[in-house]
Each structure stands twice: as structure tokens, then as C-alpha cells.
Coordinates of C-alpha atoms in Angstrom, one line a residue:
X1 CA 20.2 11.7 -30.9
X2 CA 21.6 14.0 -28.2
X3 CA 23.3 17.2 -29.1
X4 CA 27.1 17.1 -29.4
X5 CA 27.4 20.5 -27.6
X6 CA 25.4 22.2 -24.8
X7 CA 24.7 25.5 -26.5
X8 CA 21.5 26.9 -25.0
X9 CA 22.0 28.7 -21.7
X10 CA 18.3 28.3 -20.9
X11 CA 18.8 24.5 -20.6
X12 CA 20.9 24.7 -17.5
X13 CA 18.6 27.1 -15.8
X14 CA 15.6 24.9 -16.6
X15 CA 17.4 21.9 -15.2
X16 CA 18.2 23.8 -12.0
X17 CA 14.7 25.0 -11.7
X18 CA 13.3 21.4 -12.1
X19 CA 15.7 20.0 -9.5
X20 CA 14.7 22.9 -7.2
X21 CA 11.1 21.8 -7.6
X22 CA 12.0 18.2 -6.7
X23 CA 14.1 19.3 -3.7
X24 CA 11.1 21.3 -2.4
X25 CA 8.9 18.3 -2.8
X26 CA 11.2 15.9 -1.0
X27 CA 11.9 18.5 1.8
X28 CA 8.1 18.6 2.5
X29 CA 7.8 14.9 2.2
X30 CA 10.6 14.3 4.6
X31 CA 9.3 16.8 7.1
X32 CA 5.9 15.2 7.2
X33 CA 7.5 11.8 7.6
X34 CA 9.8 13.0 10.4
X35 CA 6.9 14.6 12.2
X36 CA 5.3 11.2 12.6
X37 CA 7.5 10.6 15.7
X38 CA 5.9 13.5 17.5
X39 CA 2.4 12.5 16.5
X40 CA 3.1 8.9 17.7
X41 CA 4.4 10.3 21.0
X42 CA 1.3 12.4 21.5
X43 CA -1.0 9.5 20.4
X44 CA -2.4 11.8 17.7
X45 CA -3.8 9.0 15.7
X46 CA -6.2 11.1 13.6
X47 CA -3.2 13.4 12.8
X48 CA -1.2 10.4 11.7
X49 CA -3.9 9.2 9.4
X50 CA -4.3 12.7 8.0
X51 CA -0.6 13.0 7.4
X52 CA -0.6 9.7 5.6
X53 CA -3.5 10.8 3.4
X54 CA -2.2 14.3 2.6
X55 CA 1.4 13.2 1.9
X56 CA 0.1 11.2 -1.1
X57 CA -1.1 14.5 -2.6
X58 CA 2.3 16.3 -2.2
X59 CA 3.9 15.0 -5.4
X60 CA 1.2 16.0 -7.9
X61 CA 1.0 19.5 -6.2
X62 CA 4.7 20.0 -6.6
X63 CA 4.7 18.8 -10.2
X64 CA 1.9 21.3 -10.9
X65 CA 3.9 24.1 -9.2
X66 CA 7.0 23.2 -11.2
X67 CA 5.1 23.2 -14.5
X68 CA 3.6 26.6 -13.8
X69 CA 6.9 28.1 -12.8
X70 CA 8.7 26.8 -15.8
X71 CA 6.1 28.0 -18.2
X72 CA 6.1 31.5 -16.6
X73 CA 9.9 31.8 -16.6
X74 CA 10.9 29.9 -19.8
X75 CA 7.7 29.3 -21.9
X76 CA 8.7 25.7 -21.8
X77 CA 5.7 24.5 -23.8
X78 CA 7.1 26.2 -26.9
X79 CA 10.8 25.3 -26.5
X80 CA 12.4 23.3 -29.4
X81 CA 13.2 19.7 -28.8
X82 CA 17.0 20.1 -28.9
X83 CA 16.7 22.4 -25.8
X84 CA 14.9 19.6 -23.9
X85 CA 17.7 17.2 -24.8
X86 CA 20.2 19.6 -23.3
X87 CA 18.0 20.0 -20.2
X88 CA 18.2 16.3 -19.6
X89 CA 22.0 16.2 -19.9
X90 CA 22.4 19.1 -17.5
X91 CA 19.9 17.5 -15.1
X92 CA 22.0 14.3 -15.1
X93 CA 25.1 16.4 -14.2
X94 CA 23.2 18.0 -11.3
X95 CA 22.3 14.5 -9.8
X96 CA 25.9 13.2 -9.5
X97 CA 26.1 13.9 -5.8
X98 CA 22.4 14.0 -5.0
X99 CA 21.1 11.9 -2.2
X100 CA 17.8 11.0 -4.0
X101 CA 18.8 10.8 -7.7
X102 CA 16.3 8.1 -8.6
X103 CA 13.4 10.1 -7.2
X104 CA 14.6 13.2 -8.9
X105 CA 14.6 11.4 -12.2
X106 CA 11.0 10.3 -11.7
X107 CA 10.1 13.9 -10.9
X108 CA 11.8 15.0 -14.2
X109 CA 9.7 12.5 -16.1
X110 CA 6.5 13.7 -14.5
X111 CA 7.2 17.3 -15.4
X112 CA 8.6 16.6 -18.8
X113 CA 5.7 14.4 -20.0
X114 CA 3.2 16.9 -18.8
X115 CA 4.9 19.8 -20.5
X116 CA 5.5 18.0 -23.7
X117 CA 2.0 16.4 -23.7
X118 CA 3.7 13.1 -24.3
X119 CA 2.6 10.2 -22.2
X120 CA 3.9 7.1 -24.1
X121 CA 7.3 7.1 -22.4
X122 CA 9.1 6.3 -25.7
X123 CA 11.4 9.2 -26.3
X124 CA 14.8 10.7 -25.6
X125 CA 13.6 13.4 -23.2
X126 CA 12.9 11.3 -20.1
X127 CA 14.6 8.7 -18.0
X128 CA 13.3 5.4 -19.5
X129 CA 16.2 3.8 -17.6
X130 CA 18.1 5.3 -14.6
X131 CA 21.1 7.4 -15.6
X132 CA 22.6 7.8 -12.1
X133 CA 23.6 4.9 -9.9
X134 CA 22.1 4.7 -6.4
X135 CA 24.6 2.3 -5.0
X136 CA 26.7 3.3 -2.0
X137 CA 25.1 6.7 -1.5
X138 CA 25.6 7.9 2.1
X139 CA 25.1 11.2 3.8
X140 CA 28.6 12.4 4.6
X141 CA 27.4 15.5 6.6
X142 CA 29.0 15.4 10.1
X143 CA 25.7 15.3 12.1
X144 CA 24.0 13.0 9.7
X145 CA 22.4 9.7 10.8
X146 CA 23.7 6.6 9.1
X147 CA 21.3 4.5 7.1
X148 CA 21.6 1.8 9.8
X149 CA 23.3 1.3 13.1
X150 CA 25.4 -1.9 13.8
X151 CA 25.7 -3.2 17.4
X152 CA 28.2 -5.9 18.4
X153 CA 26.9 -7.6 21.6
X154 CA 28.6 -10.4 23.5
X155 CA 26.7 -13.1 25.3
X156 CA 27.3 -11.2 28.5
X157 CA 25.9 -7.9 27.5
X158 CA 23.2 -8.9 24.9
X159 CA 20.4 -7.7 27.1
X160 CA 22.1 -4.3 27.7
X161 CA 22.8 -4.0 23.9
X162 CA 19.2 -4.8 23.0
X163 CA 18.0 -2.1 25.5
X164 CA 20.3 0.4 23.7
X165 CA 18.9 -0.6 20.3
X166 CA 15.5 0.5 21.5
X167 CA 16.4 3.6 23.5
X168 CA 18.7 5.0 20.8
X169 CA 15.5 6.1 19.0
X170 CA 14.9 8.6 21.9
X171 CA 11.2 8.3 22.0
X172 CA 9.8 11.0 24.3
X173 CA 7.7 8.6 26.3
X174 CA 8.7 6.1 29.0
X175 CA 8.3 2.4 28.5
X176 CA 6.0 0.6 30.9
X177 CA 8.7 -2.0 31.7
X178 CA 11.4 -2.1 29.1
X179 CA 13.4 -4.7 31.0
X180 CA 10.4 -7.1 30.8
X181 CA 10.0 -6.3 27.1
X182 CA 13.7 -7.0 26.4
X183 CA 13.4 -10.3 28.2
X184 CA 10.5 -11.3 26.0
X185 CA 12.4 -10.2 22.9
X186 CA 15.5 -12.3 23.8
X187 CA 13.3 -15.3 24.6
X188 CA 11.8 -14.9 21.2
X189 CA 15.3 -14.7 19.6
X190 CA 16.3 -17.9 21.4
X191 CA 13.2 -19.7 20.3
X192 CA 13.7 -18.5 16.7
X193 CA 17.4 -19.2 16.4
X194 CA 17.6 -22.2 18.6
X195 CA 20.8 -23.4 20.2
X196 CA 23.1 -21.6 17.8
X197 CA 26.9 -21.1 17.9
X198 CA 27.9 -17.5 18.6
X199 CA 30.1 -16.5 15.6
X200 CA 32.8 -13.8 15.7
X201 CA 30.8 -11.5 13.4
X202 CA 27.6 -11.6 15.5
X203 CA 25.9 -8.3 15.1
X204 CA 22.5 -6.5 15.1
X205 CA 21.9 -4.1 12.3
X206 CA 18.9 -1.7 12.7
X207 CA 17.6 1.0 10.3
X208 CA 18.1 4.4 11.9
X209 CA 14.5 5.6 11.6
X210 CA 11.3 4.0 13.0
X211 CA 8.5 3.1 10.6
X212 CA 5.2 4.7 11.6
X213 CA 1.8 3.6 10.5
X214 CA -1.7 3.6 12.2
X215 CA -1.0 3.4 15.9
X216 CA 2.3 1.7 15.8
X217 CA 6.1 2.4 15.4
X218 CA 8.1 -0.4 14.0
X219 CA 11.8 -1.0 14.7
X220 CA 13.3 -2.9 11.7
X221 CA 16.6 -4.7 11.5
X222 CA 18.4 -8.0 11.2
X223 CA 20.5 -10.3 13.3
X224 CA 23.7 -11.5 11.6
X225 CA 25.6 -14.5 12.8
X226 CA 28.2 -16.1 10.6
X227 CA 26.5 -16.7 7.2
X228 CA 23.0 -16.5 8.7
X229 CA 20.9 -13.3 8.5
X230 CA 17.6 -13.2 10.4
X231 CA 15.3 -10.2 9.6
X232 CA 13.1 -8.9 12.4
X233 CA 10.8 -6.1 13.4
X234 CA 9.6 -4.9 16.8
X235 CA 6.2 -3.2 17.0
X236 CA 6.2 -0.5 19.7
X237 CA 2.7 0.5 20.9
X238 CA 1.0 2.7 23.4
X239 CA -0.4 1.5 26.7
X240 CA -3.5 3.6 27.3
X241 CA -3.5 5.3 30.7
X242 CA -5.2 3.3 33.4
X243 CA -6.5 6.3 35.2
X244 CA -7.3 9.9 34.3
X245 CA -4.3 12.2 34.4
X246 CA -1.7 9.4 34.0
X247 CA 0.7 9.5 31.1
X248 CA 0.5 6.9 28.3
X249 CA 3.4 4.4 28.4
X250 CA 5.1 2.4 25.6
X251 CA 5.6 -1.4 25.3
X252 CA 7.0 -3.8 22.7
X253 CA 4.1 -5.9 21.5
X254 CA 5.8 -8.7 19.5
X255 CA 8.9 -9.8 17.7
X256 CA 8.3 -10.6 14.0
X257 CA 10.9 -12.8 12.3
X258 CA 11.9 -13.8 8.8
X259 CA 10.9 -12.8 5.3
X260 CA 7.3 -13.9 5.5
X261 CA 6.5 -11.8 8.6
X262 CA 8.2 -8.8 6.9
X263 CA 6.3 -9.3 3.7
X264 CA 3.1 -9.1 5.7
X265 CA 4.3 -5.9 7.4
X266 CA 5.2 -4.3 4.1
X267 CA 2.2 -5.7 2.2
X268 CA 0.7 -4.1 -0.9
X269 CA -2.6 -4.2 0.9
X270 CA -1.5 -1.8 3.7
X271 CA -1.1 2.0 4.0
X272 CA 2.3 3.5 3.3
X273 CA 4.7 3.9 6.1
X274 CA 5.9 7.3 7.4
X275 CA 9.7 7.0 7.8
X276 CA 12.4 9.7 7.8
X277 CA 15.0 9.0 5.1
X278 CA 17.8 11.1 3.7
X279 CA 18.9 8.3 1.3
X280 CA 15.8 6.3 0.4
X281 CA 17.7 4.0 -2.0
X282 CA 19.9 2.8 1.0
X283 CA 16.8 2.0 3.0
X284 CA 15.4 0.1 0.0
X285 CA 18.6 -1.9 -0.4
X286 CA 18.6 -2.8 3.3
X287 CA 14.9 -3.9 3.2
X288 CA 15.5 -5.8 0.0
X289 CA 18.2 -7.8 1.7
X290 CA 15.6 -9.0 4.2
X291 CA 12.8 -9.5 1.6
X292 CA 14.5 -10.6 -1.7
X293 CA 11.2 -11.8 -3.1
X294 CA 9.6 -8.3 -2.9
X295 CA 10.2 -6.1 -6.0
X296 CA 11.9 -2.8 -5.4
X297 CA 8.9 -1.1 -6.9
X298 CA 6.7 -2.4 -4.0
X299 CA 9.3 -1.5 -1.3
X300 CA 9.5 2.1 -2.6
X301 CA 5.7 2.3 -2.5
X302 CA 5.5 0.8 1.0
X303 CA 7.7 3.6 2.4
X304 CA 5.6 6.3 0.8
X305 CA 7.4 6.9 -2.5
X306 CA 4.7 5.4 -4.6
X307 CA 5.4 7.6 -7.6
X308 CA 8.9 6.2 -8.0
X309 CA 7.3 2.8 -7.3
X310 CA 5.1 3.4 -10.3
X311 CA 8.1 4.3 -12.4
X312 CA 10.0 1.1 -11.4
X313 CA 6.9 -1.0 -11.9
X314 CA 6.6 0.3 -15.5
X315 CA 10.3 -0.4 -16.2
X316 CA 9.9 -4.0 -14.8
X317 CA 6.8 -4.4 -17.0
X318 CA 8.6 -3.3 -20.2
X319 CA 11.4 -5.7 -19.3
X320 CA 8.9 -8.5 -18.8
X321 CA 7.3 -7.8 -22.2
X322 CA 10.6 -8.0 -23.9
X323 CA 11.3 -11.4 -22.4
X324 CA 7.8 -13.0 -22.9
X325 CA 5.6 -13.9 -25.8
X326 CA 2.2 -14.8 -24.4
X327 CA -0.8 -12.6 -25.1
X328 CA -3.1 -10.3 -23.0
X329 CA -6.5 -11.9 -22.5
X330 CA -9.8 -11.3 -20.8
X331 CA -9.2 -12.1 -17.1
X332 CA -10.7 -15.4 -15.9
X333 CA -13.7 -15.1 -13.5
X334 CA -17.1 -13.4 -13.5
X335 CA -17.0 -10.2 -15.6
X336 CA -17.6 -7.0 -13.7
X337 CA -20.4 -4.6 -14.6
X338 CA -18.3 -1.4 -14.4
X339 CA -14.7 -2.6 -14.9
X340 CA -13.2 -4.4 -17.8
X341 CA -10.3 -6.6 -16.5
X342 CA -7.6 -8.3 -18.5
X343 CA -4.3 -9.9 -17.7
X344 CA -1.1 -11.4 -19.2
X345 CA -0.9 -15.0 -18.0
X346 CA 2.9 -14.8 -17.4
X347 CA 2.6 -11.6 -15.3
X348 CA 1.2 -11.5 -11.7
X349 CA -0.9 -8.4 -12.2
X350 CA -4.3 -7.5 -13.7
X351 CA -5.2 -4.4 -15.7
X352 CA -8.6 -2.7 -15.1
X353 CA -10.4 -0.1 -17.2
X354 CA -13.6 1.8 -16.3
X355 CA -16.2 1.0 -18.9
X356 CA -18.0 3.7 -20.9
X357 CA -21.5 2.5 -19.9
X358 CA -23.0 0.4 -17.1
X359 CA -26.2 -1.7 -16.5
X360 CA -29.2 0.3 -15.3
X361 CA -28.9 -1.0 -11.7
X362 CA -25.4 0.6 -11.4
X363 CA -26.0 4.3 -10.7
X364 CA -22.5 5.5 -11.0
X365 CA -20.1 7.5 -13.3
X366 CA -16.5 7.4 -14.3
X367 CA -15.7 10.4 -12.0
X368 CA -17.4 8.7 -9.0
X369 CA -15.5 5.4 -9.6
X370 CA -12.2 7.2 -9.8
X371 CA -13.0 9.0 -6.5
X372 CA -13.5 5.5 -4.9
X373 CA -10.1 4.3 -6.1
X374 CA -8.5 7.5 -4.8
X375 CA -10.2 7.0 -1.4
X376 CA -8.6 3.6 -1.2
X377 CA -5.2 5.0 -2.1
X378 CA -5.4 7.5 0.6
X379 CA -7.0 5.3 3.3
X380 CA -5.5 2.9 5.7
X381 CA -6.0 -0.3 3.8
X382 CA -5.5 -2.5 6.9
X383 CA -4.2 -5.4 4.9
X384 CA -7.5 -5.9 3.2
X385 CA -7.6 -3.6 0.2
X386 CA -5.2 -4.1 -2.7
X387 CA -3.1 -1.0 -3.7
X388 CA -3.6 0.1 -7.2
X389 CA -1.2 1.8 -9.7
X390 CA -2.9 4.3 -11.9
X391 CA -1.5 5.2 -15.4
X392 CA -2.5 7.4 -18.3
X393 CA -1.7 7.0 -22.0
X394 CA 0.1 3.6 -21.8
X395 CA 1.2 2.1 -25.0
X396 CA 1.1 -1.7 -25.5
X397 CA 2.2 -3.7 -28.5
X398 CA -1.0 -4.5 -30.4
X399 CA 0.2 -7.9 -31.5
X400 CA 0.3 -9.1 -27.9
X401 CA -3.5 -8.7 -27.5
X402 CA -6.0 -11.5 -28.3
X403 CA -8.6 -10.4 -30.8
X404 CA -11.4 -11.2 -28.3
X405 CA -9.9 -8.8 -25.8
X406 CA -9.5 -6.1 -28.5
X407 CA -13.2 -6.5 -29.4
X408 CA -14.2 -6.2 -25.7
X409 CA -12.1 -3.0 -25.4
X410 CA -13.7 -1.5 -28.5
X411 CA -17.2 -2.3 -27.3
X412 CA -17.0 -1.4 -23.6
X413 CA -14.1 1.2 -23.5
X414 CA -13.9 3.0 -26.9
X415 CA -13.2 6.3 -25.2
X416 CA -10.1 4.9 -23.5
X417 CA -8.7 3.1 -26.6
X418 CA -6.5 4.4 -29.4
X419 CA -4.7 2.3 -31.9
X420 CA -1.7 4.1 -33.4
X421 CA 0.3 2.0 -35.8
X422 CA 1.7 -1.0 -34.0
X423 CA 0.7 0.4 -30.6
X424 CA -2.5 0.0 -28.6
X425 CA -2.8 3.0 -26.3
X426 CA -5.0 2.9 -23.2
X427 CA -5.8 6.4 -21.9
X428 CA -6.5 5.4 -18.3
X429 CA -5.8 2.1 -16.6
X430 CA -5.5 0.7 -13.1
X431 CA -3.1 -2.1 -12.3
X432 CA -3.5 -4.5 -9.3
X433 CA -1.7 -7.6 -8.1
X434 CA -3.5 -10.7 -9.4
X435 CA -5.2 -12.9 -6.9
X436 CA -7.4 -16.0 -7.1
X437 CA -11.0 -14.8 -7.1
X438 CA -12.6 -16.1 -3.9
X439 CA -15.6 -17.6 -5.6
X440 CA -13.2 -19.7 -7.8
X441 CA -11.0 -20.6 -4.9
X442 CA -14.1 -21.9 -3.0
X443 CA -15.1 -24.1 -5.9
X444 CA -11.8 -25.9 -5.8
X445 CA -11.1 -25.8 -2.1
X446 CA -10.7 -28.8 0.2
X447 CA -12.8 -28.7 3.4
X448 CA -9.9 -27.2 5.5
X449 CA -9.2 -24.6 2.7
X450 CA -12.9 -23.7 2.6
X451 CA -13.1 -23.1 6.3
X452 CA -9.9 -21.0 6.2
X453 CA -11.3 -19.0 3.3
X454 CA -14.7 -18.3 4.9
X455 CA -13.0 -17.4 8.2
X456 CA -10.6 -15.0 6.3
X457 CA -13.5 -13.5 4.3
X458 CA -15.4 -12.5 7.4
X459 CA -12.2 -11.3 9.0
X460 CA -11.5 -9.1 5.9
X461 CA -15.0 -7.5 6.3
X462 CA -14.4 -6.9 10.0
X463 CA -11.0 -5.4 9.4
X464 CA -12.6 -3.0 6.8
X465 CA -15.3 -2.2 9.2
X466 CA -12.7 -1.3 11.8
X467 CA -11.1 1.0 9.3
X468 CA -14.5 2.8 8.6
X469 CA -15.0 1.1 5.2
X470 CA -18.2 -0.5 4.1
X471 CA -17.4 -2.6 1.0
X472 CA -20.8 -2.2 -0.6
X473 CA -20.8 -5.2 -2.9
X474 CA -19.7 -8.1 -0.6
X475 CA -20.1 -10.9 -3.2
X476 CA -17.3 -13.6 -3.1
X477 CA -16.2 -12.6 -6.6
X478 CA -15.1 -9.2 -5.3
X479 CA -12.5 -10.7 -2.9
X480 CA -9.3 -12.4 -3.8
X481 CA -7.0 -14.9 -2.1
X482 CA -3.3 -14.0 -2.0
X483 CA -0.4 -16.5 -2.2
X484 CA -0.2 -16.7 1.6
X485 CA -4.0 -17.4 1.9
X486 CA -5.1 -13.9 3.0
X487 CA -8.4 -12.7 1.7
X488 CA -8.2 -9.2 0.2
X489 CA -11.0 -6.9 -1.3
X490 CA -10.4 -5.5 -4.7
X491 CA -13.7 -4.1 -6.2
X492 CA -14.0 -0.5 -5.1
X493 CA -16.8 1.1 -7.1
X494 CA -19.4 0.7 -4.3
X495 CA -17.4 1.3 -1.2
X496 CA -18.5 3.9 1.3
X497 CA -17.3 5.2 4.7
X498 CA -19.2 3.1 7.2
X499 CA -20.0 6.3 9.1
X500 CA -22.0 7.5 6.1
X501 CA -24.2 4.4 6.1
X502 CA -27.4 3.8 8.1
X503 CA -27.5 0.2 9.3
X504 CA -31.1 -1.0 9.8
X505 CA -33.1 -4.1 10.7
X506 CA -35.7 -5.2 8.2
X507 CA -39.0 -4.0 9.7
X508 CA -41.5 -6.6 10.8
X509 CA -44.4 -6.9 8.2
X510 CA -47.6 -5.2 9.4
X511 CA -50.0 -7.4 7.6
X512 CA -50.2 -10.6 5.5
X513 CA -49.9 -8.7 2.2
X514 CA -46.5 -7.2 3.3
X515 CA -45.3 -10.6 4.6
X516 CA -46.0 -12.3 1.3
X517 CA -44.8 -9.5 -1.0
X518 CA -42.1 -10.3 -3.4
X519 CA -41.0 -6.7 -3.5
X520 CA -39.5 -4.5 -0.9
X521 CA -42.4 -2.9 0.9
X522 CA -40.6 -0.7 3.3
X523 CA -38.8 2.6 2.8
X524 CA -35.2 2.3 1.8
X525 CA -32.9 5.4 1.8
X526 CA -29.9 5.8 -0.5
X527 CA -27.4 4.9 2.3
X528 CA -29.6 2.3 4.1
X529 CA -28.0 -1.1 4.7
X530 CA -29.8 -4.2 5.9
X531 CA -27.2 -6.7 7.0
X532 CA -29.7 -9.5 7.6
X533 CA -30.4 -9.5 3.8
X534 CA -26.8 -10.4 3.0
X535 CA -27.5 -14.1 3.7
X536 CA -29.4 -15.1 0.5
X537 CA -26.7 -13.5 -1.7
X538 CA -23.7 -15.0 0.1
X539 CA -24.8 -18.2 1.7
X540 CA -26.4 -20.3 -1.0
X541 CA -23.8 -23.1 -0.5
X542 CA -24.7 -25.2 2.5
X543 CA -21.1 -25.8 3.6
X544 CA -20.2 -22.2 3.2
X545 CA -23.3 -21.2 5.2
X546 CA -22.5 -23.5 8.1
X547 CA -19.0 -22.2 8.3
X548 CA -20.1 -18.5 8.0
X549 CA -22.7 -18.8 10.7
X550 CA -20.2 -20.5 13.0
X551 CA -17.6 -17.8 12.7
X552 CA -19.3 -14.6 11.4
X553 CA -23.0 -14.7 12.2
X554 CA -22.6 -11.2 13.8
X555 CA -22.1 -9.7 10.3
X556 CA -25.8 -10.3 9.6
X557 CA -26.8 -8.2 12.6
X558 CA -27.4 -4.5 12.1
X559 CA -26.6 -3.8 15.7
X560 CA -23.1 -5.2 15.3
X561 CA -22.4 -2.7 12.5
X562 CA -24.0 0.2 14.3
X563 CA -21.9 -0.4 17.5
X564 CA -18.7 -0.1 15.4
X565 CA -20.0 2.9 13.6
X566 CA -20.7 4.7 16.9
X567 CA -17.2 3.9 18.2
X568 CA -15.7 5.4 15.1
X569 CA -17.9 8.5 15.3
X570 CA -16.8 8.9 19.0
X571 CA -13.2 9.3 17.7
X572 CA -12.0 5.8 18.5
X573 CA -9.2 4.5 16.2
X574 CA -9.1 0.8 16.0
X575 CA -6.0 -1.4 16.3
X576 CA -5.6 -3.7 13.3
X577 CA -2.1 -5.1 13.3
X578 CA -0.1 -6.7 10.4
X579 CA 0.7 -9.9 12.3
X580 CA -0.9 -12.9 13.8
X581 CA -2.3 -12.2 17.3
X582 CA -0.6 -15.3 18.6
X583 CA 2.8 -13.6 18.0
X584 CA 1.9 -11.0 20.6
X585 CA 3.9 -11.3 23.8
X586 CA 0.6 -10.9 25.6
X587 CA -0.5 -14.4 24.5
X588 CA 2.9 -15.9 25.4
X589 CA 2.9 -14.4 28.9
X590 CA -0.9 -14.7 29.5
X591 CA -1.2 -11.0 30.3
X592 CA -4.9 -10.1 30.3
X593 CA -4.2 -6.4 30.6
X594 CA -2.9 -6.1 27.0
X595 CA -5.4 -4.5 24.7
X596 CA -7.3 -6.8 22.4
X597 CA -6.8 -6.3 18.6
X598 CA -9.9 -4.9 17.0
X599 CA -11.1 -6.3 13.7
X600 CA -9.6 -9.7 12.9
X601 CA -5.8 -9.2 12.6

């Protein structure tokens, strides 16, 4: 029950201080995102990667600051509960005209649960549901950018309008040949939309900020004609100088159309975008109109607001539990040695816990495994590593768990398990999107599906290689197949930076005894990798072996890995793009001077 009267003056001051902590966080978050434009113009790719990585840490740092400040000023850990109820009511009032109320509510939850040492999210002191609507929020300040710009071209000035769409972003670099690029864009539009009738409401709507990631800037919008809306995105890239002293130039690399292309661009297996937003909920609403199948939680995460994405995911999860009756079970597939994995058949995600003990051959620890998952969170996942949601102290209804699963939890993860009344509480859990394990997929695949899967498997490893990631355990069971047929890696406990590995050829035996030895007779260091030894573990199936050797035999060559390692050590940042290479204008025009895509994308 909430208090009938707001009687404690401290409550309003605490609410103000908490909102001040959030405002500081979002100001720093937005400044880092806005600075992506300058880094892109300077081709500061390492700086862009560093900003993507460091921005993820901003939120927890600001939460820690807020907690320390509140404790120092108000001794908040000792306040009575009715004061916290008043704090929440005051906080709601402060959010009425706020531009990021949903994010501020999530920040309040983070601070409150930490201060009150309550992680089960079942109380009156936090925002279990949103209290403030995010609909129709717009920045009314005179100099403010709108969420999106609308352009109304005619058949006569379509090319001029499209040029204005691009130049309005005021990138501080010249385009190599913008007229040529616009011609290619309009040709792609005609090919996509066919011989359409020009309706009176024909317009182009474009989000007012570019989306920056890796070495690209993406212009995102939609074409509206009558009742038809066609989402699109334009990747803008750098042309490297052809001679020393020349300035880099820009060019439009492709035009991506429709929901499927946008889903690939905003995939859960890619790094978060850097994008400048005053009203993030308006950006999410616009993006959701183009990708109605993508949950809002994933869109928030894709634009860098992963903490609110976690909050929305949990709300969606609770909603699903209320409207389903199936039980959590041990996930199908080969059981892992370090992770216990379970799922709910009706829910498209899996839940992963780090076991309390491991087989002797696994020299690892809980802290080391957690550091690997954090590495993946902060790294450019290049479309090949699934994003994870990490939660602490999550309460599940005990009756929804199969007894076999509860027995597994008690045996392998007793330190993470607590049963309190009707609740089963997991103290630390990772959640990932469910995929079909590649080993299971191959068992059931038709010959064309098998070839596609083997090709994708090798491409996934090559994309990870280009991103300076050595997956460690490359067995088929550690990769999954998404609903669109893409192969994604999801077992992170043995990943390493490729630059930390030493890729070696197996030495030639010096005598008959060494040649016939069943044991490894040569010296092996802790970071030594022998790619030619992958074959016996991966290629036992004759059909798979034939396909692998046809497409990816280079992965068994230590020199192949070493060459890529040397390029990365020399400072090269690879291009791995979130779209099919055949969508690039270079392929359509037959222009050999366009840079080739590294990795496999």
C-alpha cells in the first residue's frame, strides 16, 4: 500500500538526487554516442570500438555513484519503507515532462534494488510496470532536431531530394561521387518497388541521426507510398586514400530493403549502435514500425540501451509466464561441461548457469567464465556471437520446473540455487536466444541445407577471426542456427583474443618412435593452437568433410591464422558488414576498385 500523504521531506530530495544521477548518466551516454560522428569522419576505428566498449560500463558506474551519494547524504540503507514508497511517488511526478522516462525508471530500479538488497523485483518500491507513458514525446526546444525528417519529392526532383536526404547529415567529408551513388540508390528503389503508381502522400521519412558501428554509418528510414511502407538503410563507408596525402572520401555501399534486411542490421549477434537520441522511445517506435517482429527489448539493446532492454525483457518474460503453463526442462542437445542449460519450450530463449565444478580437463573458474561473457558483451560480435542478458537473484515459480531439472540444479549449481516457499531463486543466470544446435541441425539436414550450414560454420569462424576472436572450442555443438539460417557461436568459456594465441604447425616427427606415438610428443604452450589438428574432431562425417575441405580448407592451415593475426597486430580493422556482399553496389556495377569485405559477410 502506498501512503495517503507525502509527509517526509527527505523523499522529494532523494527522488531529485536519483533523477540527477540518471540525467548525468544519460548526458555522458549521449555525448559518447554523438561523438561517434567525429570518430567516423576521422576514420578513428579503434576509438569507435573503444567508445562502444566503454559506454557499456557507464551505467553501472553511474548507479554506483548514485548509491554512494544517497548513502552519504541520506543514509538510505536505514530509511523506513514508507519513505521509499514516497520517494517513488515523487519520482513519478518528476518524470511527467522528462524525455527519457522509461530509462529513468530503469535507473531507479537499479539503485533501489541495490540499496534495499532486494533482487526479486516483487515489491512496491520499484517500477515493475511503466508508470509514465512514452507515447508522443518530442523535444519542443527551438533548436532541437525532430526524431525524423520527412521529405516530399516529386518524380521530377526525386534525385535532388535523395541527395538532400544524405547531405542533411552534414558529414565533414566529401563523397567520392554522390551523384553516382544516388543513381545507384534510385535504381535499387525502382528494382525493389517495381512499376508503382505515385500516390499523393509519397514521402521519405529518415531518422535524424546516423547509426554508427564498426567502420560504417547507417542512414535509416522508410519510403511511404499510399498504404505501402518500405523500410530501408544506406550504409555509408570510407574510401581509403589511393595515394599518400590524399583525403579519405565517402561512398554509399548498398541499399538494404525490407524487414529482413533491417533485422540483420539490428541483429542480437552484433555490437550495439552509437546513435545520438534525445527521445529514445521515439526512435524505438520508428524502428518498431519497420521491424514489427523485433521485440522492443531487443531494439533498445541494439541502440546501446541494453539495461532498459533487460528491464523490458524481464517484463515480457513475466507476461509470458502468466500466459503459459509448460515447464522448464533441461535443454535438448549435448550437455556442456561448464554450463547448465535449461529452457521453456514455449519461450524462444535458453537459461545458462555456471556450474560449481568442472571436469579435470577444464582448467577454469567462475570468475574466468564471467570475464569471457563480459568480453563478448563489450566486443564487436560481427553477427556471429549471441548477445547475453545477465541477471542476479531471479525468482521463478517452483511448480513450473520439472523435477529432473531441479535435481540437476541441486547437483551442479547448489551455490546458485535457493528455494524460498513457492519460489525457486537463481542467484546468477545468463539468458540467450534459443537456436538449433548445429550438430543437431546437421543430423536432420537435406544435402543443400548441409552445404549451407557447413559454409556458414566456416564463415562464422572467419568472421570471428576478423574480429580478433579465437573461439577455442570449435565443436559443432557450440554453434547454433538462427531462424534465417545464419550460424552463430554461443559457447564462450574458452574464447581468447586471436592476438594472444600462437598458431603453430605440428612439427615433423624426428624418428619412428615419435611418428608412432599415441601421445603428443612435442612441446605445447598454454596459448599454442595447431589448426591442422582440428580435422579429426570436426570432420568425422564424410559428407561434412568433403564440403568443409571444398569451402574452408584454409582454416586447417596455421599460416592462414597467423596472417590475420599479423594484420590485426599491425592495427588493421577488418570490414565485416551486416548484409550480403551481393547487395553491394560494387557487385551490381562491376567496380573492381571497391574494397573487398574481410571475413565472410
